[in-house]
mmCIF file of C-alpha atoms and ligand atoms in Angstrom:
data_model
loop_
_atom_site.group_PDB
_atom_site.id
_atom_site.type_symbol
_atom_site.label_atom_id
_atom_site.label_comp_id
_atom_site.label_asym_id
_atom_site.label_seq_id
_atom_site.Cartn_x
_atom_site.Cartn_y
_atom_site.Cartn_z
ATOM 1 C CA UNK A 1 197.080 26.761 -12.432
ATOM 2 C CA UNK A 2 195.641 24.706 -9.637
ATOM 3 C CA UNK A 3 194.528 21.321 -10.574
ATOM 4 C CA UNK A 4 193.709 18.877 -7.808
ATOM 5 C CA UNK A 5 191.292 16.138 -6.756
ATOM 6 C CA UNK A 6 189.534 17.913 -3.821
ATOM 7 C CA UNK A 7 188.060 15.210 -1.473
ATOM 8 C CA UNK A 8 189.915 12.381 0.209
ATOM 9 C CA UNK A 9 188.399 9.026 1.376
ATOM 10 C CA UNK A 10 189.006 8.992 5.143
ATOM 11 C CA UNK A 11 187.016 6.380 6.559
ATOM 12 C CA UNK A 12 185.078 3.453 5.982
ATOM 13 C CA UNK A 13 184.149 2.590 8.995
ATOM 14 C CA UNK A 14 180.528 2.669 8.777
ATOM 15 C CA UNK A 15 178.542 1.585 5.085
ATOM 16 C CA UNK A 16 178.328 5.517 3.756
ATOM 17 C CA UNK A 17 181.220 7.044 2.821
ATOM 18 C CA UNK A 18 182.777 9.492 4.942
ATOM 19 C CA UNK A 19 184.729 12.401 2.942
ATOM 20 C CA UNK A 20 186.991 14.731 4.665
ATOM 21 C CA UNK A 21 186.802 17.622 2.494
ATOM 22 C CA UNK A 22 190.411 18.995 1.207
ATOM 23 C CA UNK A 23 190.946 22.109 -0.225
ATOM 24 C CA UNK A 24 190.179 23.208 -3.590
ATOM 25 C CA UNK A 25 192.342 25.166 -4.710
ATOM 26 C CA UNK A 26 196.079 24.668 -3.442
ATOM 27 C CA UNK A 27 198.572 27.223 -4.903
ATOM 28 C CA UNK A 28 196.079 30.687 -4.057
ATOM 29 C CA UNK A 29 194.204 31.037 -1.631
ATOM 30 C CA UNK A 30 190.224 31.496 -2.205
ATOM 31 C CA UNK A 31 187.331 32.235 -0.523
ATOM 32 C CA UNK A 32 183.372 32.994 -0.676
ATOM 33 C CA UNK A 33 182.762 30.539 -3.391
ATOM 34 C CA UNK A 34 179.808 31.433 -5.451
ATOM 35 C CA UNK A 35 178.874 28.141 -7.551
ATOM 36 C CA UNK A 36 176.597 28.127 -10.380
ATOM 37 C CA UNK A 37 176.617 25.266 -12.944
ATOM 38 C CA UNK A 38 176.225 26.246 -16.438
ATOM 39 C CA UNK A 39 176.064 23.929 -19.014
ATOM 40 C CA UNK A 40 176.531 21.012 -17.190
ATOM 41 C CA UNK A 41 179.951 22.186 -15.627
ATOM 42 C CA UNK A 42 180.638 23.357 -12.677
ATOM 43 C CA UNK A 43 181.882 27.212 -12.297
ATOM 44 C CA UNK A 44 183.328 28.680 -8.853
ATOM 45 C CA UNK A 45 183.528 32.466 -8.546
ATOM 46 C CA UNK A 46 185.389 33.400 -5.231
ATOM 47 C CA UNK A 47 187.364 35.893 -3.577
ATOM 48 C CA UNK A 48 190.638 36.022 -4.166
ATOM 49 C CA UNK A 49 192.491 36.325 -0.646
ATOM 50 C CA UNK A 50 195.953 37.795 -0.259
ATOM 51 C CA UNK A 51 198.166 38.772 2.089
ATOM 52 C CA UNK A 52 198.289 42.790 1.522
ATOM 53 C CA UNK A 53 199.684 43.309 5.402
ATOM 54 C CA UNK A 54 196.738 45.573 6.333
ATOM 55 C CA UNK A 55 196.370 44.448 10.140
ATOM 56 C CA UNK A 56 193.252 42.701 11.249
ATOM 57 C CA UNK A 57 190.162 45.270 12.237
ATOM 58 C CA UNK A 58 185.789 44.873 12.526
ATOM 59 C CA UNK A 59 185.972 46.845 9.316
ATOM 60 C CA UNK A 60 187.990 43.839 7.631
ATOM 61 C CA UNK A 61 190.540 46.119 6.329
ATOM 62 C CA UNK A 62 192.449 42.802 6.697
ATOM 63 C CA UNK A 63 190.670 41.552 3.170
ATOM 64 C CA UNK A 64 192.459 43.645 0.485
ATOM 65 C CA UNK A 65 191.619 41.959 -2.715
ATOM 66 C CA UNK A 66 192.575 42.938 -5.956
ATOM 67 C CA UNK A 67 191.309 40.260 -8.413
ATOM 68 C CA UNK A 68 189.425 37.410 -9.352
ATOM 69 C CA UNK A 69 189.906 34.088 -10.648
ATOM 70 C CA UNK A 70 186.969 31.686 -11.692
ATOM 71 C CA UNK A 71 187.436 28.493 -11.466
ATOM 72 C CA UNK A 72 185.648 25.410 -13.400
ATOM 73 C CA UNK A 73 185.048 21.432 -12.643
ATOM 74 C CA UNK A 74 183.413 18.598 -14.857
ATOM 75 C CA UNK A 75 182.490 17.256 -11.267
ATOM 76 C CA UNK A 76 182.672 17.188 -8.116
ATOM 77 C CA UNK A 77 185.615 15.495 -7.097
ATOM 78 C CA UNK A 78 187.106 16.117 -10.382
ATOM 79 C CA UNK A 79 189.807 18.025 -11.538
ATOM 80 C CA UNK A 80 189.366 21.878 -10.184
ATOM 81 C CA UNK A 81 190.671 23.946 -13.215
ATOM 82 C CA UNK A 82 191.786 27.754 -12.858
ATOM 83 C CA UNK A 83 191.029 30.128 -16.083
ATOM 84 C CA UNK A 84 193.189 32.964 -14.725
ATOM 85 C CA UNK A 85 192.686 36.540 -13.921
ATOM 86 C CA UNK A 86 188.654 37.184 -15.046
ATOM 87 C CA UNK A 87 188.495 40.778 -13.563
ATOM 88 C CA UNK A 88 191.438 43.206 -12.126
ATOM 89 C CA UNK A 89 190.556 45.735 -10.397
ATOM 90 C CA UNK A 90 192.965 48.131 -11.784
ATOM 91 C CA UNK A 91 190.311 47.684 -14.775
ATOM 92 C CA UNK A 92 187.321 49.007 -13.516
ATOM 93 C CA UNK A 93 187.369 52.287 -13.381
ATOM 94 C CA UNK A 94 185.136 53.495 -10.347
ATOM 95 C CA UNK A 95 187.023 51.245 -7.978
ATOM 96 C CA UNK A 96 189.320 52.218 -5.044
ATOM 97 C CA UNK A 97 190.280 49.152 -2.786
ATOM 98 C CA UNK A 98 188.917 45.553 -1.331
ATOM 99 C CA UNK A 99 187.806 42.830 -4.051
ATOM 100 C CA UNK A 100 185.169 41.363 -2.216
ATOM 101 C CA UNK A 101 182.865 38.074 -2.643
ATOM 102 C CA UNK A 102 181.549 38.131 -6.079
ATOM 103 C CA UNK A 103 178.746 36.011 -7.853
ATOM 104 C CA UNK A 104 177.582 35.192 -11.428
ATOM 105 C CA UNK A 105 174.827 34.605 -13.315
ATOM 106 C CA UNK A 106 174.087 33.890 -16.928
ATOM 107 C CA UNK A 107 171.380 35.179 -19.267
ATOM 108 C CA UNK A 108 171.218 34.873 -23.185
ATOM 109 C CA UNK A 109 174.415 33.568 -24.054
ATOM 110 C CA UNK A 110 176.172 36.526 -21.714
ATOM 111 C CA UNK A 111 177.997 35.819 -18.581
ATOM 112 C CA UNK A 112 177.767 38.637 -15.729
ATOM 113 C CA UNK A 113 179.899 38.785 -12.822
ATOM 114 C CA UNK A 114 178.534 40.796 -9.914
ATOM 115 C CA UNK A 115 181.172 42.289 -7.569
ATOM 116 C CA UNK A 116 181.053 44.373 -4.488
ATOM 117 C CA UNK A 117 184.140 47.126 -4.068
ATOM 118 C CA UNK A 118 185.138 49.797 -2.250
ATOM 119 C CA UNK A 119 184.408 52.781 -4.823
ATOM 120 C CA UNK A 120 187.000 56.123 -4.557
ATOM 121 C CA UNK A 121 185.209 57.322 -1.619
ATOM 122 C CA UNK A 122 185.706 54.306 0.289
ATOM 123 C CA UNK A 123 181.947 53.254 0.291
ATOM 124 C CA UNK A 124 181.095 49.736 -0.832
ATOM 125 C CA UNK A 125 179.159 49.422 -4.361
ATOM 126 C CA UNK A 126 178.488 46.315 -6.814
ATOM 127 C CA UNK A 127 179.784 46.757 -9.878
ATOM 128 C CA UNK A 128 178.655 44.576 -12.592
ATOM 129 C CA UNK A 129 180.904 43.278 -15.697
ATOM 130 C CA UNK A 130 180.391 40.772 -18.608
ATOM 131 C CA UNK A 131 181.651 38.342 -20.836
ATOM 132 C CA UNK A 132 180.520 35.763 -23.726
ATOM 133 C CA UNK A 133 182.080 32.950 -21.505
ATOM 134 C CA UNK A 134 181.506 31.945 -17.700
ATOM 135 C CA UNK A 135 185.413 31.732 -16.845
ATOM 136 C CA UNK A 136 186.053 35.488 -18.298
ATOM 137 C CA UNK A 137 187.795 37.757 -18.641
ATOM 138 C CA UNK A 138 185.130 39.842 -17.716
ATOM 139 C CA UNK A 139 184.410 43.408 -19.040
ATOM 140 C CA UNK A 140 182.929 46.030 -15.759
ATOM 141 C CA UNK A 141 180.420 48.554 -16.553
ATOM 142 C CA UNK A 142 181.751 52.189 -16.255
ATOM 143 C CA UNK A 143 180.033 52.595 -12.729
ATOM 144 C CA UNK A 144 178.700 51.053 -10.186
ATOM 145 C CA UNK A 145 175.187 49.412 -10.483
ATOM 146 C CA UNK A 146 172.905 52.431 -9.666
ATOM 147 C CA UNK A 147 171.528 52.390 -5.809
ATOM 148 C CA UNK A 148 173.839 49.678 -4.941
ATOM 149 C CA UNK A 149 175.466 50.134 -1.863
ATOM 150 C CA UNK A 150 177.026 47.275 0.428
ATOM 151 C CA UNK A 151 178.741 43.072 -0.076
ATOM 152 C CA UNK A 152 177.872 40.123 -0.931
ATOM 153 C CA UNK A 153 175.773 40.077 -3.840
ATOM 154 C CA UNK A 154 173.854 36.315 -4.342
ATOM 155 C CA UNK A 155 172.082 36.512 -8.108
ATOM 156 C CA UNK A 156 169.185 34.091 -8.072
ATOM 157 C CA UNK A 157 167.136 33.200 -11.411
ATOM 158 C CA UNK A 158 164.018 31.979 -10.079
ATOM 159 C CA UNK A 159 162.237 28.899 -12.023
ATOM 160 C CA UNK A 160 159.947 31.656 -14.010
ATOM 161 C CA UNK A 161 163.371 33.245 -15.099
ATOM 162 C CA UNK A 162 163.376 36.554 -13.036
ATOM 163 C CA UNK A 163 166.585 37.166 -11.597
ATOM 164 C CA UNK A 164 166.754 38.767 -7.919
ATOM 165 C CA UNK A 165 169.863 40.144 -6.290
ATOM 166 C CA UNK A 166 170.446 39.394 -2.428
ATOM 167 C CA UNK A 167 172.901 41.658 -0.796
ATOM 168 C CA UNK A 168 174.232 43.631 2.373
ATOM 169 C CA UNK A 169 176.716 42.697 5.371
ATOM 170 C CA UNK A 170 176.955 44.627 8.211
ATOM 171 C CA UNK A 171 180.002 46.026 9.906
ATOM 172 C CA UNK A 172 182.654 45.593 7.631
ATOM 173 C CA UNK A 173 179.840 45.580 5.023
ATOM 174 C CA UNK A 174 178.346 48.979 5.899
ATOM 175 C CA UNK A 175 174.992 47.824 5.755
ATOM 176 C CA UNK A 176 174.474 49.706 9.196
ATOM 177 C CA UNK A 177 175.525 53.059 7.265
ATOM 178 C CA UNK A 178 172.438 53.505 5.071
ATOM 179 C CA UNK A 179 169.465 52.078 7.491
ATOM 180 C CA UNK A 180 168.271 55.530 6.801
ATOM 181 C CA UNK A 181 168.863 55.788 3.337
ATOM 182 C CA UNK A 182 171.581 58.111 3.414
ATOM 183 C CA UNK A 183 175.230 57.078 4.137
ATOM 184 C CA UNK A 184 176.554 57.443 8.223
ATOM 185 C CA UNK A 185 180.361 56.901 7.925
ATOM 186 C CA UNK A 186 180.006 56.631 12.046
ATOM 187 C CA UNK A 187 178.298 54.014 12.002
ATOM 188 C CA UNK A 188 180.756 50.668 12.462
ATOM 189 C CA UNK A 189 179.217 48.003 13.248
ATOM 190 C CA UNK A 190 175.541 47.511 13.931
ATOM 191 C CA UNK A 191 173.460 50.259 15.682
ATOM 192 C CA UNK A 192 173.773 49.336 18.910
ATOM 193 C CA UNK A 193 169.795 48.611 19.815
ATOM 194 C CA UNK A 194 169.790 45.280 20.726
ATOM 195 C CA UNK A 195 166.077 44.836 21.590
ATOM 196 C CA UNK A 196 164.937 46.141 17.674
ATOM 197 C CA UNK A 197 164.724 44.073 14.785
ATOM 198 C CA UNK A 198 168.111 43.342 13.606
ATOM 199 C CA UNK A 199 169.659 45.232 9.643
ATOM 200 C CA UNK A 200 167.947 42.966 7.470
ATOM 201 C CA UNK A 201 169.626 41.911 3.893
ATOM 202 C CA UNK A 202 167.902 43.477 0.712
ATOM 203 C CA UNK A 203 166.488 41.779 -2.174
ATOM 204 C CA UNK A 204 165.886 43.492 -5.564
ATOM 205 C CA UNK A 205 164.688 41.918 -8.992
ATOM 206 C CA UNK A 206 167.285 42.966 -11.863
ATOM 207 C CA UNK A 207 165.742 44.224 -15.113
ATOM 208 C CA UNK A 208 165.962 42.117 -18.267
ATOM 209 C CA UNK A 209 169.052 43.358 -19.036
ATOM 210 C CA UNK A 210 170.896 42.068 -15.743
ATOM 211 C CA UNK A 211 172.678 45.223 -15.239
ATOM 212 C CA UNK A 212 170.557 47.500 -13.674
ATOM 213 C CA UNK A 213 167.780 47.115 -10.907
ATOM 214 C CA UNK A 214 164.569 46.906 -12.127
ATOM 215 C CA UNK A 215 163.041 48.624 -8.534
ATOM 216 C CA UNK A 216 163.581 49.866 -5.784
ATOM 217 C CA UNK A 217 165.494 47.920 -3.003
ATOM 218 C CA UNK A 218 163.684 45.934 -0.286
ATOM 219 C CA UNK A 219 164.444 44.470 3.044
ATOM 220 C CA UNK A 220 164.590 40.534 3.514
ATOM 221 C CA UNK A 221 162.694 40.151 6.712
ATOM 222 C CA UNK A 222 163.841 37.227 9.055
ATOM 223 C CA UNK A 223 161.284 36.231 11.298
ATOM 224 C CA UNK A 224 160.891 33.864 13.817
ATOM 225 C CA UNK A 225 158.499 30.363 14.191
ATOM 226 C CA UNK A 226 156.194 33.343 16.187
ATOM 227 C CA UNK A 227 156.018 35.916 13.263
ATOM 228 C CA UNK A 228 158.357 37.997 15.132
ATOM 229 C CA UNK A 229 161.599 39.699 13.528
ATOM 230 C CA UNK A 230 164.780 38.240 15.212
ATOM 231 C CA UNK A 231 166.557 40.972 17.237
ATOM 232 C CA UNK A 232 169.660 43.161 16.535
ATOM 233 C CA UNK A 233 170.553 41.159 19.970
ATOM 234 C CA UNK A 234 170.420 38.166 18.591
ATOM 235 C CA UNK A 235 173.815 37.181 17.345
ATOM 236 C CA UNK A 236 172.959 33.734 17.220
ATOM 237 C CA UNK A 237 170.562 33.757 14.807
ATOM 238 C CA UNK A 238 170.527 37.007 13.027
ATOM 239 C CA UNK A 239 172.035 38.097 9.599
ATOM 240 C CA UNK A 240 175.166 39.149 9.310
ATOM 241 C CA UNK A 241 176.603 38.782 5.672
ATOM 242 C CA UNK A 242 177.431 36.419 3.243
ATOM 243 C CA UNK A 243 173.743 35.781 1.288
ATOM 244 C CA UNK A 244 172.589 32.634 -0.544
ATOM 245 C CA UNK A 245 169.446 32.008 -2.024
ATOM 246 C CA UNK A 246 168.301 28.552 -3.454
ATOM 247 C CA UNK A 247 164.971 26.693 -4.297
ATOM 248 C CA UNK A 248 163.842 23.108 -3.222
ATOM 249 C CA UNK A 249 160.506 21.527 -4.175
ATOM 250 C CA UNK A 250 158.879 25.368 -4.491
ATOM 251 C CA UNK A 251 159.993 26.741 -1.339
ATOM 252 C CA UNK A 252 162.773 29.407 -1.204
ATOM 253 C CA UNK A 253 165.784 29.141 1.232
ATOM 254 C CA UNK A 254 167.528 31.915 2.678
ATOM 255 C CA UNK A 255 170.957 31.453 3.912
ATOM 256 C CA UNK A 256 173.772 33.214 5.440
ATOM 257 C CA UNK A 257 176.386 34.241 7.754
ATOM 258 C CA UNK A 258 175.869 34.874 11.555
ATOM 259 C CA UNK A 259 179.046 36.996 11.305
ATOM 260 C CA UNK A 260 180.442 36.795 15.200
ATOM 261 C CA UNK A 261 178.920 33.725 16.175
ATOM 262 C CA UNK A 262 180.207 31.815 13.239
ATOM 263 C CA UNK A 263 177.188 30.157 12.284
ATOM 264 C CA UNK A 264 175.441 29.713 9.033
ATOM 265 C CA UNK A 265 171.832 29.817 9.261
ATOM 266 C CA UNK A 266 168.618 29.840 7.036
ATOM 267 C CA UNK A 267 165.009 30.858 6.705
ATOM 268 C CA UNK A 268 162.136 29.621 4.167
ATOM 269 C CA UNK A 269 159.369 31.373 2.831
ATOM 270 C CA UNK A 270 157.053 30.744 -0.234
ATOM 271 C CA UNK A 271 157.886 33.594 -1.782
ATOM 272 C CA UNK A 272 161.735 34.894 -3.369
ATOM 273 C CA UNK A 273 160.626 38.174 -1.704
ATOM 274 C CA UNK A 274 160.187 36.756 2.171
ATOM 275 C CA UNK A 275 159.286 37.113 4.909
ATOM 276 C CA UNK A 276 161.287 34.196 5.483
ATOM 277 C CA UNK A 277 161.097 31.972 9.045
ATOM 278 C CA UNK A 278 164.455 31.387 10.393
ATOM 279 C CA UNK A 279 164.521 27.321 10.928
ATOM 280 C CA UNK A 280 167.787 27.017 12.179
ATOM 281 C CA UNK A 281 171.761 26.671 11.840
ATOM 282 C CA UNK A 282 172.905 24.356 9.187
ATOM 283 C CA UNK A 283 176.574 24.877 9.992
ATOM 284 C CA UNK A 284 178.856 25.258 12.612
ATOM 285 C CA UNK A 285 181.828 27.436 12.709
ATOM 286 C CA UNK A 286 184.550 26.653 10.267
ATOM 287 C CA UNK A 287 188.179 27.394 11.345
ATOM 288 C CA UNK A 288 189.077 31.429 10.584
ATOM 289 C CA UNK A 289 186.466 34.279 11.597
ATOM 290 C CA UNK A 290 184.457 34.783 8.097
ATOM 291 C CA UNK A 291 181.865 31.643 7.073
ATOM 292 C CA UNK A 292 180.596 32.035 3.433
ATOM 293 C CA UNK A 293 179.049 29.292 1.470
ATOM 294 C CA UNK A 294 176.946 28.689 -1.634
ATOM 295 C CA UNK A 295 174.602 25.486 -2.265
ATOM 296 C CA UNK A 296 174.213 24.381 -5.901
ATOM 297 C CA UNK A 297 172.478 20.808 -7.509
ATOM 298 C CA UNK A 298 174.304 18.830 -9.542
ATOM 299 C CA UNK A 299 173.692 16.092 -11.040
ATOM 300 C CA UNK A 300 170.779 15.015 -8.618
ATOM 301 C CA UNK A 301 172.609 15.841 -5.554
ATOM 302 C CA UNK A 302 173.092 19.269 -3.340
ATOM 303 C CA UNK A 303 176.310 20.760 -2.596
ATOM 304 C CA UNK A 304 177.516 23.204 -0.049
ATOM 305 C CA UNK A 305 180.940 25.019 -1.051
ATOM 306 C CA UNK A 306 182.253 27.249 1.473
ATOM 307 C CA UNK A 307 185.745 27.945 2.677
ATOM 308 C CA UNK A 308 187.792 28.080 6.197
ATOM 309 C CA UNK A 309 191.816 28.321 6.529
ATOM 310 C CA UNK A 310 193.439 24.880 7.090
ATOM 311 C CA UNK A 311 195.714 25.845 4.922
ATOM 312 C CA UNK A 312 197.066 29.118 6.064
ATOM 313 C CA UNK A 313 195.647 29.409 10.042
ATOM 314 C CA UNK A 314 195.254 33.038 8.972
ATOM 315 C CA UNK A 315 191.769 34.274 8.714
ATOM 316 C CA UNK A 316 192.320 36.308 5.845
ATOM 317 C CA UNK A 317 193.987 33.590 3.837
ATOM 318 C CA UNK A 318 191.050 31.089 3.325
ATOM 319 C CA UNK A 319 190.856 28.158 1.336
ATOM 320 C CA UNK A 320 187.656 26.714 -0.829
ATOM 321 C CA UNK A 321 186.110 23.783 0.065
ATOM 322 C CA UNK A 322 182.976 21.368 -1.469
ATOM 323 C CA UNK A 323 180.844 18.721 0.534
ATOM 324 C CA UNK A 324 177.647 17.030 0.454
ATOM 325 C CA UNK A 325 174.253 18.908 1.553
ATOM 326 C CA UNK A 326 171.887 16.726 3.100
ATOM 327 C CA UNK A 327 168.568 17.100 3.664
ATOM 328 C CA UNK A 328 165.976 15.583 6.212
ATOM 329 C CA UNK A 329 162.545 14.091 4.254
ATOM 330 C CA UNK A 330 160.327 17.090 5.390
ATOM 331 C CA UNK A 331 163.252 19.642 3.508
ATOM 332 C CA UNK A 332 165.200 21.117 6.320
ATOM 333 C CA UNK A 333 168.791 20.794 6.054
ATOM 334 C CA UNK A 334 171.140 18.858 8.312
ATOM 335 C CA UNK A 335 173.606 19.867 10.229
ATOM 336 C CA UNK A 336 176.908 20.013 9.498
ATOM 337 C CA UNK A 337 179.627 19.837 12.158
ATOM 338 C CA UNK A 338 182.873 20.694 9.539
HETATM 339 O O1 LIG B 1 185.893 38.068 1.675
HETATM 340 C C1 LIG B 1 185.584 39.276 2.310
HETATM 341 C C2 LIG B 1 184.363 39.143 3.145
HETATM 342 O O2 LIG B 1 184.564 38.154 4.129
HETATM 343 C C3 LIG B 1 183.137 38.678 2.414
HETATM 344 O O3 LIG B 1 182.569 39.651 1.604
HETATM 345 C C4 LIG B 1 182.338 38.233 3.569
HETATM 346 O O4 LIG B 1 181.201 37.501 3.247
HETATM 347 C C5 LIG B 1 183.352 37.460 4.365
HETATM 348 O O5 LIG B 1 183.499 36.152 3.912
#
C-alpha cells in the first residue's frame, strides 16, 4: 500500500508558498483521478495504468487496464492511503478489455463507481457497480448501463440533488463512431470536417436510482464568446475527452481535455445542461500525451488533481498528482503552467 506525503516545499523565495507537486501514489502507477470528498475525507478513483506491452496507437490500445484501486486522504498533503483492488475486471461480466477512467458518486448511504470498458465486441460502454463504502470493493451490474456508449464518465450531483453524467472522448474514445446514432467501426478518429462544429460530449441526468439514465442522451454544446460552436478544426480549443463538471457561486464549469494539443480547457454556462462558452485554457500540457484532471473543494479551498509521467517517462504509465486551483475575483480560473 502506498502511503506518502504528496507535496514538497520547494521554494520560499517569494511570501506564498510555492509547492512542487510530487506524486501521489509511488509503488503503482495511476491516472485520471476522479476526486470526490465524502464525509469529510478525501476519495481518489483513478485508472489503474500498467504496462500490458500493447504498442502505442490513436486508438490507445497502449492503455490496457484491468483494475481499480481507490484511494483515500484525511487531507491534502496528508497521508494518501490505498484500499486495494475495488473492481477487477475479470468480475464484471459484460467486459472484454481496457479499464478506463472511472468516477464515483454517492447517494443514500450507497457508493457507485461508474466505469467505461471495452464490452466483448470491442465497443466502449459504462458499466456501473456498487458498494456500502466509498473505497469498495465494488459490486458491477450484470450489463452495461443501457444507451451508454463511449469514456470518461464525470457524475455531477447538482446543489438540488440531481445527478448528471458527462461522458464521450473521441478517437480512442469512439465518440466519432455513433455521431449518427448507430455504431461506424471506420470511423478512428474524428470525422474529418474541419470547418463543422466539432463531436460534442453528452450530458444525461441519472434516475433516482443512479444506475440507469433517466432520458435520453444530449450533446454538451461548446460555444464560443460569439454564440458560435467551436470547430472540429479547432484543436486548440475543442473537446476531446476527459470531462469534469463543477459548480462555483451558481455557475456551472465545464472542463476537459484538448486531446492533441494537450490543453485543458473550460466553458461556463448557467445551466448543468449548457450551452456552455468556452473561456479559455486553464492548463498547459503536462509531461506524457493524455491530460485528465478533476477539481474538488475542500475545506474552503479548490483543488485540481490530475496526473502526467515523471515517474515513468512512458505515457501510458502516469502518475497522480494534487495542487492548488486558483481563481481570479470575477471566477475564471488561472492558469497553470505545471
Ligand atoms: O486512461 C485512459 C484514457 O486516457 C482516459 O480514459 C483518457 O481520458 C486519457 O486520460
Amino acid at each position: 500500500n502506498a502511503c506518502n506525503s504528496n507535496n514538497q516545499k520547494t521554494d520560499t523565495a517569494s511570501s506564498d508558498t510555492i509547492f512542487s507537486p510530487k506524486p501521489l501514489v509511488t509503488d503503482l502507477y495511476t491516472a485520471d483521478p476522479s476526486a470526490h470528498v465524502f464525509n469529510g475525507k478525501i476519495y481518489i478513483y483513478p485508472s489503474h495504468d500498467i504496462d500490458a506491452n500493447v504498442p502505442q496507437d490513436d486508438e490507445g490500445g497502449h492503455f490496457d487496464m484491468k483494475d481499480y484501486h481507490v484511494y483515500s486522504m484525511d487531507k491534502i498533503d496528508g497521508k494518501v492511503t490505498d484500499h486495494g483492488v475495488a473492481l477487477d475486471i475479470k468480475d464484471v461480466p459484460w467486459a472484454g478489455r481496457q479499464m478506463w477512467a472511472p468516477d464515483a458518486a454517492s447517494k443514500n448511504d450507497t457508493y457507485y463507481l461508474y466505469f467505461p470498458v471495452k464490452d466483448k465486441q470491442d465497443v466502449f460502454r459504462i458499466g456501473v457497480a456498487t458498494s456500502k463504502s466509498p473505497t469498495g470493493p465494488f459490486k458491477a451490474e450484470p450489463a452495461p448501463i443501457p444507451g451508454s456508449y463511449s469514456i470518461d464518465p464525470a457524475v455531477f450531483t447538482d446543489t438540488d440533488g440531481t445527478t448528471y453524467m458527462y461522458f464521450g472522448g473521441i478517437w480512442g474514445g469512439q465518440l466519432q463512431r455513433w455521431h449518427t446514432g448507430e455504431y461506424d467501426a471506420s470511423l478512428k478518429t474524428d470525422l474529418g470536417k474541419d470547418n463543422e462544429p466539432a463531436l460534442s460530449p453528452k450530458v444525461v441526468r441519472m434516475s433516482n436510482d443512479m444506475l440507469t439514465f433517466a432520458e435520453p442522451v444530449k450533446d454538451v454544446q461548446i460555444i464560443d464568446k460569439g454564440g458560435k460552436p467551436l470547430l472540429a478544426g479547432d484543436h486548440d480549443r475543442r473537446f476531446f475527452e476527459g470531462a469534469w463538471m463543477h459548480k462555483y457561486n451558481g455557475k456551472y464549469y465545464f472542463s476537459y481535455s484538448t486531446g492533441d494539443t494537450h490543453f485543458l480547457a473550460y466553458a461556463t454556462s448557467d445551466s448543468p445542461y449548457g450551452p456552455f462558452t468556452y473561456q479559455g485554457t486553464f492548463m498547459e500540457p503536462v509531461t506524457g500525451w493524455t491530460t485528465h484532471h478533476s477539481i474538488v473543494e475542500f475545506d474552503g479551498k479548490w483543488y485540481i488533481f490530475y496526473h502526467d509521467v515523471e515517474r515513468s517517462g512512458k505515457t501510458h504509465l502516469r502518475n497522480i498528482k494534487v495542487r492548488e486551483l486558483k481563481r481570479k475575483p470575477d471566477g475564471s480560473l488561472e492558469l497553470i503552467k505545471p
